[in-house]
Amino acid sequence: MAAVQNPPGRTDWAEESEPDLATAIPPPQITKNKDGTETIVTVFINEDGKRVKRTQRIKKTIVKKKENPRVAERKSWPKMGQETGREMGPRPDTTTLGENIIFKPVIGFKSGQQQEKAPEEDKKAEALKKMQIKCRICSGDHFTTKCPFKDTMAPEGEAAQPADMDAVTGGEAAGGLGAGGGGYVPPHLRKGGAATGERMGGGKFERDDLATLRVTNVSEFAEEGDLREMFARFGHVTRVFLAKDRETQKAKGFAFVSYADRSDAQVACERMDGYGFGHLILRVEFAKKST
Amino acid sequence: MRPILLSGHERALTQVKFSKEGDFIFSVSKDHVVCAWYSANGERFGTYHGHQGALWTVDVNPTTTLLATGGADSTMRLWDVKTGKLLKTWDYLTSIKRVEFSEDGKQLLGVTEKRTGQLSNIYVYDIINDVDAEQTSEPSLHIVVDELPRVTVAGFSYLNKYIITGHEDGSIAQWDAKTGEMLNNVYSHEDGMLVSDLQWSADRTYFITSSKDKTAKLHDTNTLEVLKTYVADTPLNSAAITPDPQQYVILGGGQAAMDVTTTSARQGKFEARFYHKIFEEEVGRVRGHFGPLNYVAVDPTGKCYCSGGEDGYVRVHHFDPPYFDFKYEVERERERGKF
């Protein structure tokens, strides 16, 4: 009895209305196709008074099912009460489908554990997606610890810090864990530790942040060599970093170019901003210190 | 599973019932109208008009030809399921809180409310299963419940042997269905906590009662002995036993309607709770209603269940495979023949 209407993938059931406004409505034409489907062409006047031609392709499938004869008889009962005279099938005003509920019995069910867990996890994942990872050193979209400049460049504000810290800790009693009233002082900030706990390569190779350009809108097929070639025209390029996707090895769309001299960087910034590279237009600016 | 929402009522549902084959659902609510639905697709078959007050109860006979309803207009009515014709009206002095057909459909009981100087009464009528027949006005049995507190729920046991009643104070009583004599009376629920529902197992040898004391209990019909106890964290309005081979009971409840506005849906605990019938352990919940569940009913063929809520909706749930496949390890072992 089940006639499956409009099998998925067929969208051509509503066609444009025809220009000629003949008043006569031809009877629906039914043609049988070779593949067992039927094509029904109906012409009717729609709510706006327009003539509409509708082509439906219908595939009929016969599903046989055993049923209790009493149930089958009840199915064909004419409707009554408020439903008198209405057609078969659920009506949207009284019957609606709810949202899908996953119900799976589990041993040791605890309220709030089973069903609440899922949405919470979703939330976490969503929060992660929303959270933008921003490097404190180069403002790239990676963690600070993964930054390629982490050895050469301190996060913003840190350069000024040690001096202040020294001033603070200088007044304190020498060394000692929890010495004085000042609570815990991390070893590298203690007076004795300041000398030994020198940061590896700190300061010496620290990149001159003022001469670093941030290049965005880089084509994903770009290579570091291409960038170096382009930017070397304006002065000595000390370093080119092109952010790449770890898995695909394709460029992520941004890069950093460091110059030995800030004035070169200035020129490069002006010249290269808006330069067409690949199919994209580069955007070049001085690398901002992250806040 | 995708629940089907039936929104034919304008006010809170009070009872929902399946036909014996599970193809029909009958629902009554406080809006005076009885609705009949096809459970398979949620299509409304029709409505039954005539009651002048809130409806409290509905039941259908085993052949799905006669429908009995009772309500606050102090009448119990009998309807032709197919045409919606009113066949018989019995008038009382107080409202009808519960109607139930016997297992064979030959008897119908009605429980009147204890109010305004009237005691709770149980009336039993012999019913002729023919829509054209003249139904009797004289009860074949009339029990005046004078010693026990108000009767809230009642039902016929197997073979019409006993009538079991649940009372306002949490007690359960057993009556001889022939003579009307009280045989047994037990206090299985907490004192003073109303018995809100009584539903039978398929063979009516045991039944489940739910109570406002936040528990549902499985009772033996003969001895009224408590076989199992299911502890919930909210006052219960209804409890149902799923037919074999599935071993669940479904409990429905939630905070009283008057407290609802101050709580969110989750805190209100408006969920159908599934417990394992034997192990008394909760195995899952089904959410959806925006108010307490006033009644839960299980399709006698076990394919679906529905719940009627204070929010005016009936939600019909057709079970998914996990429901049918779920078993405890000991059950699996028994199947493999270890025991």
XYZ file of C-alpha atoms in Angstrom:
630
model
C 0.000 0.000 0.000
C 2.922 2.268 0.501
C 3.483 4.473 -2.487
C 6.748 6.278 -2.181
C 6.369 9.727 -3.623
C 9.161 11.814 -4.996
C 12.176 9.607 -4.469
C 15.148 11.605 -3.209
C 17.106 13.383 -5.866
C 14.125 14.401 -7.950
C 13.406 18.009 -7.539
C 11.644 18.769 -10.755
C 8.154 18.446 -9.418
C 7.262 22.125 -9.564
C 7.791 23.868 -12.848
C 7.272 27.350 -14.085
C 3.759 28.370 -14.902
C 3.010 28.537 -18.578
C 2.465 31.849 -20.229
C -0.745 30.973 -22.058
C -3.761 31.292 -19.823
C -6.087 28.714 -21.210
C -8.976 28.228 -18.864
C -9.440 24.556 -19.519
C -7.388 22.292 -17.289
C -6.358 19.103 -18.997
C -6.690 15.887 -17.004
C -3.517 14.549 -15.430
C -1.432 12.531 -17.820
C 0.096 9.368 -16.555
C 2.865 7.719 -18.501
C 4.658 4.597 -17.483
C 8.423 4.722 -17.764
C 10.688 1.864 -18.654
C 12.329 1.737 -15.249
C 9.041 1.005 -13.560
C 8.304 4.535 -12.437
C 5.329 6.608 -13.443
C 5.356 10.175 -14.597
C 2.288 12.196 -13.768
C 1.840 15.573 -15.348
C -0.827 17.678 -13.703
C -1.882 21.160 -14.583
C -3.683 23.159 -11.959
C -4.303 26.698 -10.794
C -2.365 27.541 -7.665
C -3.276 29.887 -4.796
C -2.087 32.956 -6.660
C -4.320 32.120 -9.570
C -1.434 31.034 -11.750
C -1.469 28.049 -13.972
C 1.024 25.529 -12.724
C 2.224 22.426 -14.432
C 3.506 19.791 -12.119
C 5.497 16.793 -13.201
C 5.806 14.029 -10.670
C 7.782 10.885 -10.992
C 6.488 8.228 -8.731
C 7.911 4.895 -7.913
C 5.518 2.456 -6.396
C 6.836 -0.163 -4.047
C 4.618 -2.830 -2.631
C 5.471 -3.720 0.948
C 3.607 -6.720 2.260
C 3.002 -6.903 5.960
C 0.970 -9.201 8.120
C -1.498 -7.437 10.288
C -4.112 -8.295 12.787
C -7.408 -8.206 10.827
C -9.061 -6.212 13.577
C -6.313 -3.623 13.469
C -6.540 -3.499 9.696
C -10.278 -2.992 9.904
C -9.860 -0.177 12.398
C -7.412 1.545 10.102
C -10.092 1.998 7.491
C -12.688 3.385 9.856
C -14.002 6.737 8.758
C -12.907 9.508 11.027
C -15.349 11.018 13.455
C -15.789 13.799 15.969
C -13.677 16.826 15.159
C -11.916 14.813 12.498
C -15.082 13.999 10.539
C -14.544 13.987 6.817
C -10.831 14.497 6.997
C -8.431 12.569 4.884
C -6.240 9.737 5.998
C -2.893 10.603 7.449
C -1.718 12.712 10.348
C -2.575 16.382 10.328
C 0.051 18.930 11.280
C -2.233 20.755 13.709
C -2.585 17.780 15.996
C 0.406 15.621 15.218
C 4.007 16.717 15.078
C 7.290 14.930 15.262
C 9.501 15.693 18.202
C 13.236 15.889 18.235
C 15.101 12.682 18.101
C 15.807 11.221 21.506
C 18.559 8.745 22.073
C 17.366 6.223 24.562
C 19.734 3.470 25.443
C 19.302 1.545 28.660
C 22.509 1.209 30.642
C 23.391 -0.678 33.779
C 24.073 1.656 36.640
C 22.314 4.630 35.133
C 22.742 7.752 37.157
C 20.671 10.793 36.648
C 22.447 13.578 34.890
C 25.319 11.352 33.939
C 24.142 9.732 30.789
C 22.187 12.339 29.001
C 23.945 15.391 30.262
C 27.377 14.219 29.397
C 26.900 14.491 25.690
C 25.836 18.124 25.552
C 28.627 19.079 27.896
C 31.193 17.496 25.667
C 29.696 19.269 22.733
C 30.050 22.519 24.566
C 33.685 21.887 25.308
C 34.453 21.076 21.723
C 32.587 24.126 20.612
C 34.450 26.319 23.063
C 37.694 24.939 21.731
C 36.628 25.714 18.216
C 35.645 29.204 19.145
C 38.777 29.860 21.152
C 41.342 31.375 18.907
C 44.814 30.201 19.584
C 47.100 33.142 19.486
C 50.815 33.050 20.012
C 52.007 35.613 22.480
C 55.223 36.070 20.548
C 54.279 36.322 16.913
C 50.476 36.535 17.081
C 50.246 33.470 14.867
C 47.574 30.860 15.375
C 49.676 28.387 17.321
C 50.520 27.962 20.951
C 53.264 30.141 22.319
C 55.377 27.097 23.131
C 55.255 26.019 19.491
C 56.269 29.396 18.177
C 59.278 29.265 15.856
C 60.454 32.541 17.353
C 60.274 31.460 20.937
C 64.025 31.190 21.193
C 64.759 34.459 19.585
C 61.959 36.646 20.743
C 60.448 37.141 24.131
C 56.760 37.591 24.580
C 55.658 41.128 24.750
C 56.256 42.947 27.965
C 58.690 40.375 29.256
C 61.741 42.389 28.334
C 60.738 45.034 30.775
C 59.797 42.620 33.468
C 63.091 41.270 34.764
C 64.287 44.680 35.710
C 61.205 45.332 37.772
C 61.392 41.941 39.330
C 64.943 42.463 40.296
C 64.002 45.599 42.066
C 61.336 43.785 43.983
C 63.305 40.727 44.869
C 66.443 42.687 45.499
C 65.114 43.890 48.803
C 64.366 40.402 49.977
C 66.514 38.134 52.029
C 68.960 36.074 50.041
C 67.788 32.807 48.484
C 65.878 30.631 50.866
C 62.630 28.883 50.107
C 59.852 31.006 51.462
C 62.353 33.230 53.161
C 61.145 36.498 54.560
C 57.490 37.321 54.667
C 57.055 37.458 50.924
C 55.832 33.888 50.329
C 57.067 31.637 47.604
C 59.546 33.042 45.114
C 60.298 30.903 42.074
C 63.979 29.883 41.836
C 64.765 31.908 38.754
C 63.614 35.039 40.484
C 65.519 34.481 43.678
C 68.539 36.556 44.165
C 71.043 33.799 43.825
C 69.125 32.209 40.993
C 69.120 35.306 38.897
C 72.740 34.790 38.003
C 72.554 31.072 37.245
C 69.143 30.836 35.668
C 70.005 32.820 32.621
C 67.645 32.291 29.823
C 69.091 30.222 27.054
C 70.187 32.423 24.252
C 68.240 35.186 25.814
C 68.737 38.670 24.635
C 71.658 37.971 22.416
C 69.815 36.459 19.509
C 66.597 38.110 20.302
C 65.072 39.047 17.065
C 64.645 42.664 16.408
C 60.926 42.768 16.522
C 60.843 46.176 14.978
C 62.255 44.828 11.722
C 59.822 41.952 11.343
C 56.989 42.004 8.873
C 53.828 40.030 9.133
C 52.667 38.890 5.736
C 49.137 37.639 5.407
C 46.925 36.422 2.601
C 49.705 34.244 1.303
C 48.748 31.611 -1.218
C 48.627 28.121 0.221
C 51.060 26.919 -2.431
C 53.714 29.438 -1.457
C 57.144 28.320 -0.305
C 59.552 29.992 2.028
C 62.011 30.362 -0.820
C 59.526 32.365 -2.877
C 58.991 34.753 -0.039
C 62.674 35.138 0.649
C 63.289 35.898 -2.985
C 60.612 38.543 -3.054
C 61.571 40.238 0.153
C 65.332 40.048 -0.319
C 65.051 42.794 -2.901
C 64.652 45.351 -0.156
C 67.490 44.383 2.107
C 69.099 41.586 4.035
C 66.470 39.148 5.171
C 67.547 37.389 8.341
C 64.660 35.020 8.593
C 61.550 33.893 6.771
C 58.927 31.878 8.512
C 55.963 30.519 6.655
C 53.283 28.911 8.766
C 52.394 25.506 7.420
C 49.797 23.005 8.285
C 51.383 20.113 10.089
C 49.410 17.463 8.242
C 49.003 18.776 4.747
C 52.220 20.778 4.610
C 50.340 23.534 2.851
C 50.896 27.124 3.797
C 48.381 28.464 6.228
C 48.267 31.864 4.670
C 50.625 33.934 6.755
C 54.345 34.391 7.176
C 56.926 36.459 9.010
C 59.866 38.093 7.366
C 62.630 39.589 9.483
C 65.127 42.095 8.208
C 68.455 43.004 9.664
C 67.615 46.637 9.321
C 64.409 48.322 10.243
C 64.545 50.810 7.402
C 64.671 47.959 4.890
C 61.661 46.493 6.555
C 59.906 49.823 6.277
C 60.535 49.977 2.548
C 59.530 46.360 2.043
C 56.372 46.923 3.972
C 55.354 49.793 1.783
C 56.263 48.124 -1.466
C 54.992 44.666 -0.832
C 51.687 45.564 0.720
C 49.145 44.881 -1.999
C 51.618 42.938 -4.133
C 50.015 40.224 -6.201
C 51.494 36.870 -5.381
C 49.981 33.751 -6.818
C 46.329 34.499 -7.139
C 46.190 36.552 -3.972
C 47.107 40.025 -2.922
C 49.574 40.155 -0.094
C 48.993 42.173 2.958
C 52.143 43.257 4.708
C 52.392 45.000 8.033
C 54.805 45.243 10.888
C 54.456 42.339 13.220
C 52.502 43.548 16.153
C 53.416 42.624 19.593
C 50.647 40.608 21.065
C 48.792 42.086 23.926
C 13.598 7.353 18.571
C 11.600 10.291 17.415
C 8.621 10.910 19.619
C 5.310 11.789 18.030
C 3.664 14.709 19.767
C -0.096 14.605 19.932
C -1.518 18.027 20.605
C -5.248 17.513 20.529
C -5.835 18.702 24.063
C -5.879 22.171 25.422
C -5.280 21.252 29.013
C -3.341 18.834 31.112
C -3.658 15.181 30.235
C -5.065 12.954 32.932
C -4.932 9.487 31.431
C -3.869 7.750 28.253
C -4.661 4.171 27.316
C -3.687 1.814 24.544
C -6.073 -0.568 22.868
C -5.296 -4.236 23.326
C -3.522 -4.519 19.978
C -1.679 -1.287 20.624
C -2.944 0.413 17.489
C -5.135 2.971 19.205
C -4.385 5.477 21.928
C -7.167 7.082 23.908
C -6.409 10.232 25.820
C -8.435 12.302 28.214
C -7.609 15.659 29.656
C -9.133 18.386 31.733
C -10.570 20.009 28.595
C -13.695 17.752 28.500
C -12.770 16.003 25.246
C -11.711 12.425 24.633
C -9.330 11.874 21.732
C -8.568 8.675 19.866
C -5.309 8.329 17.951
C -3.553 5.838 15.763
C -0.372 4.987 17.598
C 1.575 4.109 14.453
C 1.660 7.591 12.954
C -0.006 9.818 15.515
C -2.996 10.501 13.326
C -6.074 11.523 15.239
C -8.939 9.193 14.561
C -11.601 11.238 16.273
C -12.984 12.885 19.332
C -15.818 12.058 21.706
C -17.930 14.962 22.857
C -20.451 15.138 25.643
C -18.708 15.481 28.954
C -19.305 18.720 30.794
C -16.303 18.706 33.068
C -12.689 17.728 33.340
C -12.068 14.113 32.503
C -10.129 12.000 34.913
C -10.114 8.585 33.417
C -10.607 6.476 30.319
C -10.540 2.799 29.469
C -11.249 0.746 26.392
C -12.576 -2.778 26.298
C -10.441 -5.611 24.938
C -12.143 -5.649 21.561
C -11.744 -1.882 21.118
C -15.440 -1.423 20.556
C -16.516 0.273 23.768
C -14.878 3.159 25.529
C -15.595 4.171 29.108
C -14.792 7.581 30.506
C -15.343 9.327 33.775
C -14.918 12.863 34.903
C -15.687 15.778 37.122
C -19.209 16.181 35.736
C -20.075 13.220 37.975
C -20.874 10.961 35.087
C -19.420 7.800 33.727
C -20.060 7.376 30.021
C -19.840 4.584 27.550
C -19.021 5.334 23.927
C -18.979 3.516 20.641
C -15.322 3.683 19.690
C -15.984 3.584 15.968
C -18.679 6.223 15.601
C -18.162 8.317 18.719
C -21.771 7.791 19.697
C -22.627 8.111 23.364
C -24.176 4.801 24.388
C -24.806 5.197 28.077
C -24.436 7.719 30.868
C -24.360 6.807 34.513
C -24.927 9.699 36.899
C -23.413 9.982 40.357
C -23.206 12.477 43.152
C -19.453 13.012 42.934
C -16.892 12.815 40.166
C -15.559 9.589 38.739
C -11.861 9.116 39.433
C -11.238 5.798 37.793
C -12.903 3.463 35.330
C -11.621 0.095 34.242
C -12.850 -2.795 32.179
C -12.251 -6.278 33.415
C -9.883 -8.536 31.539
C -12.706 -10.087 29.524
C -14.494 -6.804 28.981
C -17.685 -8.088 30.564
C -17.515 -5.862 33.581
C -16.809 -2.217 34.117
C -15.945 -0.550 37.360
C -16.154 3.054 38.330
C -14.784 4.761 41.411
C -16.493 7.845 42.757
C -14.676 10.479 44.711
C -15.135 10.972 48.400
C -16.397 14.499 48.721
C -19.124 16.683 50.240
C -20.312 14.072 52.653
C -20.199 11.293 50.114
C -18.048 8.278 50.621
C -15.931 6.635 47.990
C -17.983 4.111 46.101
C -17.020 1.388 43.721
C -19.661 0.472 41.175
C -19.410 -2.566 38.955
C -21.637 -3.006 35.911
C -22.141 -5.934 33.627
C -21.401 -4.790 30.114
C -22.771 -6.278 26.936
C -20.130 -6.038 24.258
C -22.464 -4.788 21.567
C -22.829 -1.180 20.559
C -26.546 -1.627 19.856
C -27.397 -3.291 23.131
C -29.063 -1.492 26.003
C -26.590 -1.298 28.872
C -27.769 -1.794 32.407
C -28.232 1.071 34.837
C -28.111 -1.170 37.871
C -24.685 -2.023 39.234
C -24.029 -5.695 39.727
C -21.893 -4.774 42.704
C -21.735 -1.680 44.811
C -19.042 -1.267 47.442
C -19.211 1.631 49.850
C -15.743 2.289 51.150
C -16.464 3.574 54.622
C -13.617 2.228 56.714
C -10.770 3.181 54.462
C -9.765 6.604 53.228
C -10.578 7.916 49.799
C -10.068 5.532 46.903
C -7.808 6.977 44.213
C -7.257 4.042 41.867
C -8.836 0.652 41.323
C -8.712 -2.300 38.977
C -9.857 -5.829 38.280
C -7.450 -8.673 38.921
C -7.088 -11.772 36.744
C -10.328 -13.656 36.070
C -12.271 -10.875 37.784
C -11.427 -12.487 41.089
C -10.476 -9.422 43.060
C -10.826 -5.726 42.881
C -7.700 -3.944 44.026
C -7.914 -0.387 45.256
C -5.281 2.177 46.079
C -6.016 4.826 48.658
C -5.184 8.344 49.594
C -3.154 7.288 52.608
C -0.840 4.989 50.651
C -2.622 1.758 51.437
C -3.705 -0.966 49.055
C -6.832 -3.035 49.564
C -8.088 -6.221 48.050
C -11.804 -6.910 47.636
C -13.733 -9.913 46.528
C -15.117 -9.004 43.127
C -18.192 -11.210 43.618
C -19.295 -10.271 47.114
C -17.651 -6.935 47.667
C -16.062 -8.097 50.882
C -12.724 -6.647 51.871
C -10.145 -9.398 52.034
C -6.877 -7.668 52.701
C -5.459 -4.269 53.370
C -1.782 -3.380 53.417
C 0.146 -0.195 53.937
C 2.875 -0.560 51.385
C 3.493 3.080 50.615
C 4.479 5.716 53.087
C 1.680 6.778 55.356
C -0.327 9.683 54.039
C 1.184 9.476 50.562
C -1.466 9.050 47.924
C -1.396 6.096 45.575
C -1.446 7.809 42.214
C -1.639 4.917 39.797
C -2.206 1.209 39.545
C -1.377 -0.720 36.387
C -1.414 -4.421 35.691
C 1.036 -6.845 34.277
C -0.140 -8.568 31.110
C -1.647 -11.503 33.015
C -2.855 -9.396 35.950
C -1.176 -11.621 38.515
C 0.837 -8.691 39.742
C 0.522 -4.960 39.492
C 2.512 -1.815 40.013
C 1.462 1.107 42.114
C 3.031 4.527 42.080
C 2.813 6.953 44.906
C 3.597 10.475 45.912
C 6.146 9.019 48.335
C 8.531 8.843 45.326
C 8.397 5.096 45.012
C 6.654 2.588 42.810
C 6.015 -0.921 44.071
C 5.282 -4.184 42.427
C 2.599 -6.137 44.292
C 1.434 -9.679 44.116
C -2.289 -9.762 43.345
C -3.130 -12.622 45.679
C -1.198 -11.641 48.766
C -0.587 -7.923 48.172
C 2.990 -8.657 49.093
C 5.466 -6.101 47.831
C 7.689 -7.865 45.322
C 9.854 -5.008 44.136
C 10.396 -1.386 45.011
C 11.579 1.270 42.605
C 12.882 4.401 44.222
C 12.719 7.671 42.347
C 13.628 11.196 43.373
C 10.353 12.859 42.563
C 6.690 12.289 43.408
C 5.290 9.761 40.957
C 2.051 10.091 39.092
C 2.135 6.916 37.113
C 3.870 3.597 36.629
C 3.593 1.017 33.880
C 4.951 -2.478 33.325
C 6.328 -3.313 29.896
C 5.120 -6.593 28.429
C 7.410 -9.603 28.054
C 10.083 -10.234 27.012
C 11.267 -6.777 27.999
C 11.725 -6.427 31.708
C 11.174 -2.788 32.456
C 8.884 -0.613 34.407
C 8.309 2.964 33.332
C 7.662 5.606 35.941
C 6.393 9.081 35.315
C 6.086 12.000 37.618
C 7.529 15.342 38.464
C 6.921 18.164 40.788
C 3.364 19.268 41.253
C 2.070 21.705 38.695
C 1.972 24.532 41.217
C 5.750 24.379 41.712
C 6.599 24.119 38.061
C 7.050 27.770 37.198
C 9.909 28.138 39.616
C 11.994 25.338 38.180
C 13.600 24.548 34.871
C 12.634 21.489 32.895
C 15.645 19.582 34.118
C 15.194 20.348 37.758
C 11.527 19.593 37.452
C 12.437 15.990 36.680
C 9.837 15.695 33.986
C 11.221 12.515 32.585
C 9.970 9.040 32.030
C 12.194 6.776 34.086
C 12.965 3.265 33.022
C 13.796 0.742 35.711
C 14.716 -2.844 35.310
C 11.779 -4.772 36.662
C 13.795 -7.480 38.359
C 16.917 -5.660 39.468
C 15.051 -2.548 40.595
C 17.752 -0.419 39.053
C 17.236 2.626 36.934
C 18.497 2.082 33.397
C 17.544 5.247 31.582
C 15.332 8.245 31.175
C 13.411 9.876 28.379
C 12.999 13.592 28.428
C 10.608 15.785 26.562
C 7.672 17.011 28.593
C 7.562 20.531 29.926
C 5.518 19.520 32.904
C 4.982 16.538 35.130
C 4.021 13.314 33.469
C 0.507 12.548 34.560
C 0.276 9.158 32.989
C 2.470 6.659 31.219
C 1.036 3.778 29.244
C 2.735 0.936 27.440
C 1.561 -0.614 24.215
C 0.444 -4.172 25.127
C 2.513 -5.460 22.206
C 5.579 -3.753 23.658
C 6.520 -1.704 20.610
C 5.942 1.723 22.028
C 4.874 3.696 25.035
C 3.245 7.037 25.478
C 3.086 9.602 28.199
C 0.565 12.308 28.881
C 1.839 15.400 30.545
C 0.633 18.389 32.426
C 1.832 20.376 29.402
C -1.109 19.110 27.337
C 0.882 16.841 25.067
C 0.848 13.151 24.563
C 4.227 11.896 23.448
C 4.320 8.564 21.674
C 7.667 6.812 21.585
C 8.353 3.872 19.345
C 11.254 1.990 20.828
C 14.603 1.658 19.093
C 16.693 -1.521 18.927
C 18.766 -0.715 22.060
C 15.606 -0.988 24.095
C 14.976 -4.511 22.859
C 18.585 -5.613 22.981
C 19.433 -4.442 26.454
C 20.157 -7.224 28.907
C 22.059 -7.661 32.087
C 25.044 -9.925 32.036
C 23.294 -12.522 34.146
C 20.425 -12.568 31.685
C 22.818 -13.205 28.844
C 24.516 -15.939 30.773
C 21.234 -17.605 31.462
C 20.467 -17.488 27.771
C 23.764 -19.126 26.995
C 22.763 -21.908 29.346
C 25.189 -21.357 32.161
C 22.494 -21.529 34.765
